[in-house]
CSV table of C-alpha atoms in Angstrom, one decimal:
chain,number,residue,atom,x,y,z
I,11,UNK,CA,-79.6,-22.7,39.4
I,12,UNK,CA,-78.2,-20.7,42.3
I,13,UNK,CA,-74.6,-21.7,40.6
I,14,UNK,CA,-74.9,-20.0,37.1
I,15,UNK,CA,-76.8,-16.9,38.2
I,16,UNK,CA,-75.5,-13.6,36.8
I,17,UNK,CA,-75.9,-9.5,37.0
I,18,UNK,CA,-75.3,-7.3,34.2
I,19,UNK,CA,-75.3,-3.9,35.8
I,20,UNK,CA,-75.2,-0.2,33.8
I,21,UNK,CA,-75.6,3.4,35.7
I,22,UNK,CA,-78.6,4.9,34.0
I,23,UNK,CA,-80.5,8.3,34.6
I,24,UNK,CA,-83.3,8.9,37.2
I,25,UNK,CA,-85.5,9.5,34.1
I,26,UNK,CA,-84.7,6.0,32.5
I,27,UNK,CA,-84.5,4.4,35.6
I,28,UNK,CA,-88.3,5.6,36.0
I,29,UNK,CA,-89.6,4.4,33.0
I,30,UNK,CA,-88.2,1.0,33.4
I,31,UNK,CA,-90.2,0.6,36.6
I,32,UNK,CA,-93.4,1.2,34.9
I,33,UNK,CA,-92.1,-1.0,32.1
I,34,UNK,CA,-94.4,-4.4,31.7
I,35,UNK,CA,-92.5,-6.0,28.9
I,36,UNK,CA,-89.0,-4.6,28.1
I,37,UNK,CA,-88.1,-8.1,26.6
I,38,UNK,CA,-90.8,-8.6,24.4
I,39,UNK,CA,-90.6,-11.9,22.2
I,40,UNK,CA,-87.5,-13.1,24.8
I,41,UNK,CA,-88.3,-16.7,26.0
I,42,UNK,CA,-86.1,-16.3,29.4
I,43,UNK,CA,-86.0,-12.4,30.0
I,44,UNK,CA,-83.9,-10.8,32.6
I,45,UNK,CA,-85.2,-9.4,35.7
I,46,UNK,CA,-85.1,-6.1,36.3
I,47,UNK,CA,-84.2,-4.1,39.2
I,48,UNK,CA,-83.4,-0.2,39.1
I,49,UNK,CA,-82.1,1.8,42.1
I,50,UNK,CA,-81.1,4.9,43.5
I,51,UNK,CA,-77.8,4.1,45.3
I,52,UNK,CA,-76.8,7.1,46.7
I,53,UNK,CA,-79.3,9.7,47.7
I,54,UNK,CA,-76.7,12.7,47.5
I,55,UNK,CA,-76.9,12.3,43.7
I,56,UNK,CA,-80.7,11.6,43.1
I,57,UNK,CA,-80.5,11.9,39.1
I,58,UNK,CA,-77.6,8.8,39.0
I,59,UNK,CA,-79.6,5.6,39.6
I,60,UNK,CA,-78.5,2.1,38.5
I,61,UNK,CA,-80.5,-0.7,36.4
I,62,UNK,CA,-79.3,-4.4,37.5
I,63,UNK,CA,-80.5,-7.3,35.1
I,64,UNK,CA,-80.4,-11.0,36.8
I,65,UNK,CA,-79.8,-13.9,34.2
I,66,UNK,CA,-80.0,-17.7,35.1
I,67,UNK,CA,-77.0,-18.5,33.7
I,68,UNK,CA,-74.8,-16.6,31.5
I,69,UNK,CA,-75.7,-14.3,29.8
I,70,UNK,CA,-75.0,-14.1,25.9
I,71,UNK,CA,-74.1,-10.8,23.8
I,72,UNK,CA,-77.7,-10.6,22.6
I,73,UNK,CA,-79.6,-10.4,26.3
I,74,UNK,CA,-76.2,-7.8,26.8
I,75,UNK,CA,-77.3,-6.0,23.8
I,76,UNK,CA,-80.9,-5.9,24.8
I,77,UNK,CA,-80.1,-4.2,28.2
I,78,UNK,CA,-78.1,-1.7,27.0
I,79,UNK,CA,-80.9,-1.0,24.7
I,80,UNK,CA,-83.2,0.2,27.6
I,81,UNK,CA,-80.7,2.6,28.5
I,82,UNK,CA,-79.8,5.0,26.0
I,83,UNK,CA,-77.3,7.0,28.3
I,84,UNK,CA,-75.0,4.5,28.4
I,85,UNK,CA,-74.8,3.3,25.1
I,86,UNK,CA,-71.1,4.2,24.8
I,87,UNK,CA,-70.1,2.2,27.9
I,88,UNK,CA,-69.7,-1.7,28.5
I,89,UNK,CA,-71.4,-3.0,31.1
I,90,UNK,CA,-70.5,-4.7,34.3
I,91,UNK,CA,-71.1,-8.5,33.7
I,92,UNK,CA,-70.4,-11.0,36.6
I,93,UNK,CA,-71.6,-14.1,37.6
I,94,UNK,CA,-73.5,-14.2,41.8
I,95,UNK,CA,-72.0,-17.1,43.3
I,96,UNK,CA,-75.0,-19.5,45.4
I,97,UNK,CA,-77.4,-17.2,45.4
I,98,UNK,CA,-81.0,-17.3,44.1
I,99,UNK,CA,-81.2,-15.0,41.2
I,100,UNK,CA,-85.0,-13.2,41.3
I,101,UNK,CA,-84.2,-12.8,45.2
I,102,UNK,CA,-81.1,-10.9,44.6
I,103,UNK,CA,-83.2,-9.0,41.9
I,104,UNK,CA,-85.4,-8.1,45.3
I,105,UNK,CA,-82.7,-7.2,47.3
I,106,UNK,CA,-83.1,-3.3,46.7
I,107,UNK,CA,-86.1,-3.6,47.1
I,108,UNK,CA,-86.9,-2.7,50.8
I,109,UNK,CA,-90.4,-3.2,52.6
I,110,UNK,CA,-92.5,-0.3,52.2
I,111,UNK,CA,-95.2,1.7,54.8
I,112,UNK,CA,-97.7,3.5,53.3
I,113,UNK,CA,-100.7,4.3,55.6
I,114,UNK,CA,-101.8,1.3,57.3
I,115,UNK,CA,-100.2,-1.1,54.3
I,116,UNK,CA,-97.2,-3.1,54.2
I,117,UNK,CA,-95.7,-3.9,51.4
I,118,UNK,CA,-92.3,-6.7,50.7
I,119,UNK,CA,-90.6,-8.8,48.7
I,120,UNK,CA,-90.0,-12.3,49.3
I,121,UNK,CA,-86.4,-10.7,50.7
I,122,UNK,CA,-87.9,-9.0,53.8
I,123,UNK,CA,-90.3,-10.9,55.1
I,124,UNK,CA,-89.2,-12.0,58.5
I,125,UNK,CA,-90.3,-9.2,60.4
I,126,UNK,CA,-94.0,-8.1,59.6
I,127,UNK,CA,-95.8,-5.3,61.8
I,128,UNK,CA,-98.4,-6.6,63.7
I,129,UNK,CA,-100.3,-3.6,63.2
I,130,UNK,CA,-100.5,-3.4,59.2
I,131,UNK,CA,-102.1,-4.7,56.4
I,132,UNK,CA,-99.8,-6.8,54.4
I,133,UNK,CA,-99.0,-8.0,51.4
I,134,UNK,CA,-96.3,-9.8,49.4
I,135,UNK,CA,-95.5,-8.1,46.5
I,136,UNK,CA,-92.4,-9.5,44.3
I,137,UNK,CA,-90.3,-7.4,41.2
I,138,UNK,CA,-90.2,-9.4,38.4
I,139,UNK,CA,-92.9,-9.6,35.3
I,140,UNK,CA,-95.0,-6.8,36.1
I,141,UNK,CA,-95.1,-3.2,37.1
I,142,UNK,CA,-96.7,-2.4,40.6
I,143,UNK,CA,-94.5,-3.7,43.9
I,144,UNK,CA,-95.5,-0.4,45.5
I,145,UNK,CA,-91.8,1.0,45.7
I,146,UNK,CA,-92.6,3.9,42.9
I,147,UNK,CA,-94.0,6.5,44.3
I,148,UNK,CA,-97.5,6.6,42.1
I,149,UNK,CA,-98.2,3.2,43.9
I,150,UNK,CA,-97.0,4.1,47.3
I,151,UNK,CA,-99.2,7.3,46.7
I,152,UNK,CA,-102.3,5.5,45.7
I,153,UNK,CA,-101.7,3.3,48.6
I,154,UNK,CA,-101.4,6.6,50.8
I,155,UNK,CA,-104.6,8.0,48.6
I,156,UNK,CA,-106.5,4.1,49.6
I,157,UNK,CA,-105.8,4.6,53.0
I,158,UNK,CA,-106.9,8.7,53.6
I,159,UNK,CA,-110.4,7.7,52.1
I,160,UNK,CA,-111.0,4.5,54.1
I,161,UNK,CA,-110.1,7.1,57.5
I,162,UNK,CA,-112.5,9.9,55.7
I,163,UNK,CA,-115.1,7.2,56.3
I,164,UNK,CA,-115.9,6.2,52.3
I,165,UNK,CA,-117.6,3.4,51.5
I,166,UNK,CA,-117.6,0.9,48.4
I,167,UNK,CA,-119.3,-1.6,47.1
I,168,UNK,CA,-118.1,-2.0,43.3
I,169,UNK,CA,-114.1,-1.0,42.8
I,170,UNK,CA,-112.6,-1.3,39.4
I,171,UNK,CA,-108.6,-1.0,39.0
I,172,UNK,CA,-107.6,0.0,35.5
I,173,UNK,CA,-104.0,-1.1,34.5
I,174,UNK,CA,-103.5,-3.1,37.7
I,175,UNK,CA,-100.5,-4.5,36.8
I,176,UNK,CA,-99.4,-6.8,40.0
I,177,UNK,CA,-102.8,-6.4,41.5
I,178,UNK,CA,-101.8,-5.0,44.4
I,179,UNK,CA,-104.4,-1.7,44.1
I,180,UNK,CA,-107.2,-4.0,43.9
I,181,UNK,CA,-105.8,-6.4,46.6
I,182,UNK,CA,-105.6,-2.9,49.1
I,183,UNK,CA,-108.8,-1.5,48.2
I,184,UNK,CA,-110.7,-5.3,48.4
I,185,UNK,CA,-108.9,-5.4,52.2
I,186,UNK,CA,-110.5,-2.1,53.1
I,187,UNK,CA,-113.9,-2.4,52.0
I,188,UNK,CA,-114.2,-6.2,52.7
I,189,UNK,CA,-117.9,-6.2,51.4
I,190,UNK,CA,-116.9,-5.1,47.6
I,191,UNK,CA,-116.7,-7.0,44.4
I,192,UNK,CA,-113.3,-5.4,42.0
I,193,UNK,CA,-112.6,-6.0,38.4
I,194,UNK,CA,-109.0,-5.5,38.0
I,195,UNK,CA,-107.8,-5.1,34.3
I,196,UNK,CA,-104.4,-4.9,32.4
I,197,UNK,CA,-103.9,-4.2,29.0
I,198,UNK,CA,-100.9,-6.3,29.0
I,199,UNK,CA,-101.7,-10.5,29.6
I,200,UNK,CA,-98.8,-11.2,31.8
I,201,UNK,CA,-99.8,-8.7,34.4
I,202,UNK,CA,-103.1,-10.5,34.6
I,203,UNK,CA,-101.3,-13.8,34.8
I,204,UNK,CA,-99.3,-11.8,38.0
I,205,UNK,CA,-102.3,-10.3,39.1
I,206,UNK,CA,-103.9,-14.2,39.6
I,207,UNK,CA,-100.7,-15.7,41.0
I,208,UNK,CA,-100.4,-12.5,43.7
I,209,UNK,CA,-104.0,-13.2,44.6
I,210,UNK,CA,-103.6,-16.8,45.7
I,211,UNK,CA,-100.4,-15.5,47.4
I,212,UNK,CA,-101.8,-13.1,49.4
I,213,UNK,CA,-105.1,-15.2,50.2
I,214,UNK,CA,-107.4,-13.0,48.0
I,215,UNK,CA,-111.1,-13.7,48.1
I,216,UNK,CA,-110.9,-14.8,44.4
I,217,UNK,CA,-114.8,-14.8,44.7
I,218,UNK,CA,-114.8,-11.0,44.8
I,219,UNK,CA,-112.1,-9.9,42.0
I,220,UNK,CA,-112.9,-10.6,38.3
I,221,UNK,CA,-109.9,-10.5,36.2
I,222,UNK,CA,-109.5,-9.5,32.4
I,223,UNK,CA,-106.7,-8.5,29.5
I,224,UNK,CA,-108.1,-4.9,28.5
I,225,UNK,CA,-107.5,-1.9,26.7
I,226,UNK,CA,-108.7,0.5,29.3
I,227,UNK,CA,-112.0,0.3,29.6
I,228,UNK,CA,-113.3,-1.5,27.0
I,229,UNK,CA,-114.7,-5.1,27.9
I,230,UNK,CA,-117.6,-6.7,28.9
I,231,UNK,CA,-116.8,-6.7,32.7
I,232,UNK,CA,-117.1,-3.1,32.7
I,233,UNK,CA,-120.1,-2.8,30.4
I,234,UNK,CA,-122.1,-5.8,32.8
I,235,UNK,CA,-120.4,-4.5,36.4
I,236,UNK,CA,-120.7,-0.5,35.9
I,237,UNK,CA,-121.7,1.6,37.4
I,238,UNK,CA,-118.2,1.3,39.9
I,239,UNK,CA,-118.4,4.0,42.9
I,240,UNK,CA,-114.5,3.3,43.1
I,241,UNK,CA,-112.4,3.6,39.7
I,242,UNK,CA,-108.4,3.6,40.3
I,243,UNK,CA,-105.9,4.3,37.2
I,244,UNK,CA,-102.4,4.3,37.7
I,245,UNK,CA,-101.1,4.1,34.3
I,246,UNK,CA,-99.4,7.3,32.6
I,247,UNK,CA,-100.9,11.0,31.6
I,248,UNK,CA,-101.4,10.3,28.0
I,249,UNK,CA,-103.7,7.4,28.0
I,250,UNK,CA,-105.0,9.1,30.9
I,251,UNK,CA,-106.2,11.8,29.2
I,252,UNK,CA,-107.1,10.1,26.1
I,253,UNK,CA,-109.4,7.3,28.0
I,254,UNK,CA,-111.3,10.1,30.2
I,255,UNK,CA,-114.6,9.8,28.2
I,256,UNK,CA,-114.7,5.9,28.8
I,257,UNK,CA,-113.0,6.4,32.1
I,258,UNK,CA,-115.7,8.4,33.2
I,259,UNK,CA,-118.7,6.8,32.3
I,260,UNK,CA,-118.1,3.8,33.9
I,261,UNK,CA,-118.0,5.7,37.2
I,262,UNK,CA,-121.0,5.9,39.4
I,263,UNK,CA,-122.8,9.6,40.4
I,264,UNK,CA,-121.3,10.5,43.7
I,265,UNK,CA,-118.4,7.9,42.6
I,266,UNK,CA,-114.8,8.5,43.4
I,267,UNK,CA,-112.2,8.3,41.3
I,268,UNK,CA,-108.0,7.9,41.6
I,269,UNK,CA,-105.7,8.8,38.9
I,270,UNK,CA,-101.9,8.6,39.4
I,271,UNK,CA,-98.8,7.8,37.0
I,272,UNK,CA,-98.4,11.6,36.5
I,273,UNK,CA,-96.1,14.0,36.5
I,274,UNK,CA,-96.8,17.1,39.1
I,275,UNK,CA,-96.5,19.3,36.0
I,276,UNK,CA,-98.8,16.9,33.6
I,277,UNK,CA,-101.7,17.0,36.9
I,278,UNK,CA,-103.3,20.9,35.1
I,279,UNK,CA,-103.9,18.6,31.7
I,280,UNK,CA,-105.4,15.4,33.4
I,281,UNK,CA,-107.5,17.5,35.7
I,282,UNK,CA,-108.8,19.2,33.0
I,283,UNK,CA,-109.7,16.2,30.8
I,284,UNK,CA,-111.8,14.9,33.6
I,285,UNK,CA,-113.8,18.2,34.5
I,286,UNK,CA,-115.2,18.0,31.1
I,287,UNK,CA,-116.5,14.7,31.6
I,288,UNK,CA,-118.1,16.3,35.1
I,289,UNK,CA,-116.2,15.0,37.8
I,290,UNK,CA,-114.5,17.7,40.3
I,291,UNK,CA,-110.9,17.4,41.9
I,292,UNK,CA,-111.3,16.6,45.8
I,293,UNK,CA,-107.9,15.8,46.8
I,294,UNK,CA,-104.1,15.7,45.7
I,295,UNK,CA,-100.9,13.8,47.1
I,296,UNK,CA,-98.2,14.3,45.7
I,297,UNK,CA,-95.2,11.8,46.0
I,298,UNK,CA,-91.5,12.9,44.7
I,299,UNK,CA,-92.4,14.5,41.2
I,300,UNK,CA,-95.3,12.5,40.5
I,301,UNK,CA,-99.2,13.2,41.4
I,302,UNK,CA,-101.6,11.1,42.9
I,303,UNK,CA,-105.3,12.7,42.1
I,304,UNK,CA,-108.7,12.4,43.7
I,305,UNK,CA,-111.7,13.5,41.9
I,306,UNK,CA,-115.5,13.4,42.7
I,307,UNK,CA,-118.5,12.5,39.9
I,308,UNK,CA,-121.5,14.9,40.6
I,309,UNK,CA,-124.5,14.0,41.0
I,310,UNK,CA,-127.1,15.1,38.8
I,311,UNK,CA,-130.2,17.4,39.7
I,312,UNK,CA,-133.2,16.4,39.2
């Protein structure tokens, strides 16, 4: 394998290079997809990023084709296309991909995990088939979000992650709040197939995580398991918005609730969509451009 692995590498822009990291499937239909890895490689020029796509052997004009179509910017140019001599492929897709510190979490790749601080909480998160390593900065920020509430002193018993993609939200708040049962939930199938191998990988309690293939909310795990005093959604402002109602009442009174995979200038609409389902916003982080939310259910007077 490590013989016929190949890149195929086109500059693309910050935007694109964004929405190919929250990008669960770019290959649908493709038996063998590429992996993708997109990076910022020079930090004086923060809107020119690159998008790298690591083949087990070599590439034919069609996967070609089907890169380029991800990035419409460089439509006009021809890729770079060169074979990575005796090297394993989906670890050279990790390579850009450095360990990240985010509170008290640690998060890597297979490629850096030799030195592990004694003092965090770690897991082993690789790129590949799913959005969620923890390297964009909604899930570093719900990681940072995780972490300011644990130190606040909140407790949780039922946690439900919406969208969870690799898992890794669940996995973080499961390691805080040892005591809680999560339902973790992805409207896409392979991210639940990710979300299962992760767990095992990062010695889960598999006992207290129920996993499902949803659209939002809607299955029976959240119709049995609610109320849930700890909802997280990291998906994207539209379906935000547009799954508030269901969203909402699946959250306890008094419940807490994390919304992130938003813009800083989309944060007025979201917030908005969720006071009028009665929940209040508490706290904000915001990462880069994007928004990490906190927002409070009220209780209701008797």
């Amino acid at each position: 394998m490590s013989a016929e692995s190949w890149k195929i590498t086109l500059p693309c822009t910050r935007e694109e290079g964004e929405a190919l990291a929250f990008a669960t499937d770019p290959f649908p239909g493709m038996e063998e997809p590429p992996v993708l890895n997109t990076l910022e490689p020079d930090e004086d020029r923060p809107e020119n990023w690159l998008v790298e796509a690591f083949t087990e052997g070599k590439p034919t004009p069609e996967v070609i084709a089907a890169v380029q179509a991800l990035v419409p910017s460089a439509a006009r140019l021809k890729p770079v296309v060169e074979k990575v001599e005796e090297q394993d492929w989906v670890t050279l897709s990790q390579s850009g991909l450095e360990p990240i510190r985010a509170g008290r979490f640690y998060v890597h790749t297979s490629a850096h995990g030799a030195v592990i601080p004694s003092d965090a909480t770690v897991f082993r998160i690789d790129a590949g088939r799913a959005f969620g390593t923890g390297h964009h900065y909604t899930t570093t920020g719900c990681l940072m979000m995780l972490d300011r509430l644990k130190r606040q002193g909140a407790r949780y018993r039922m946690i439900a992650d919406v969208g969870t993609g690799t898992g890794l939200l669940a996995f973080a708040a499961m390691a805080l709040w040892p005591r809680a049962h999560a339902v973790a939930t992805d409207i896409d199938p392979v991210s639940i197939e990710v979300t299962a191998e992760n767990a095992q990988a990062n010695g889960v309690n598999e006992d207290r995580l129920a996993l499902a293939v949803a659209e939002g909310v809607d299955h029976p795990l959240y119709r049995e398991l609610a109320p849930f005093d700890l909802v997280i959604a990291n998906i994207l402002a539209q379906p935000l918005i547009e799954l508030a109602p269901s969203i909402a009442a699946t959250i306890a009174q008094g419940g807490t609730l994390i919304l992130a995979g938003l813009l800083n200038t989309q944060a007025e609409a979201v917030t908005a969509a969720y006071r009028r389902e009665g929940l209040r916003p508490a706290d904000t982080i915001r990462n880069g451009d994007w928004s990490i939310l906190m927002l409070r259910k009220r209780r209701r007077m008797r």
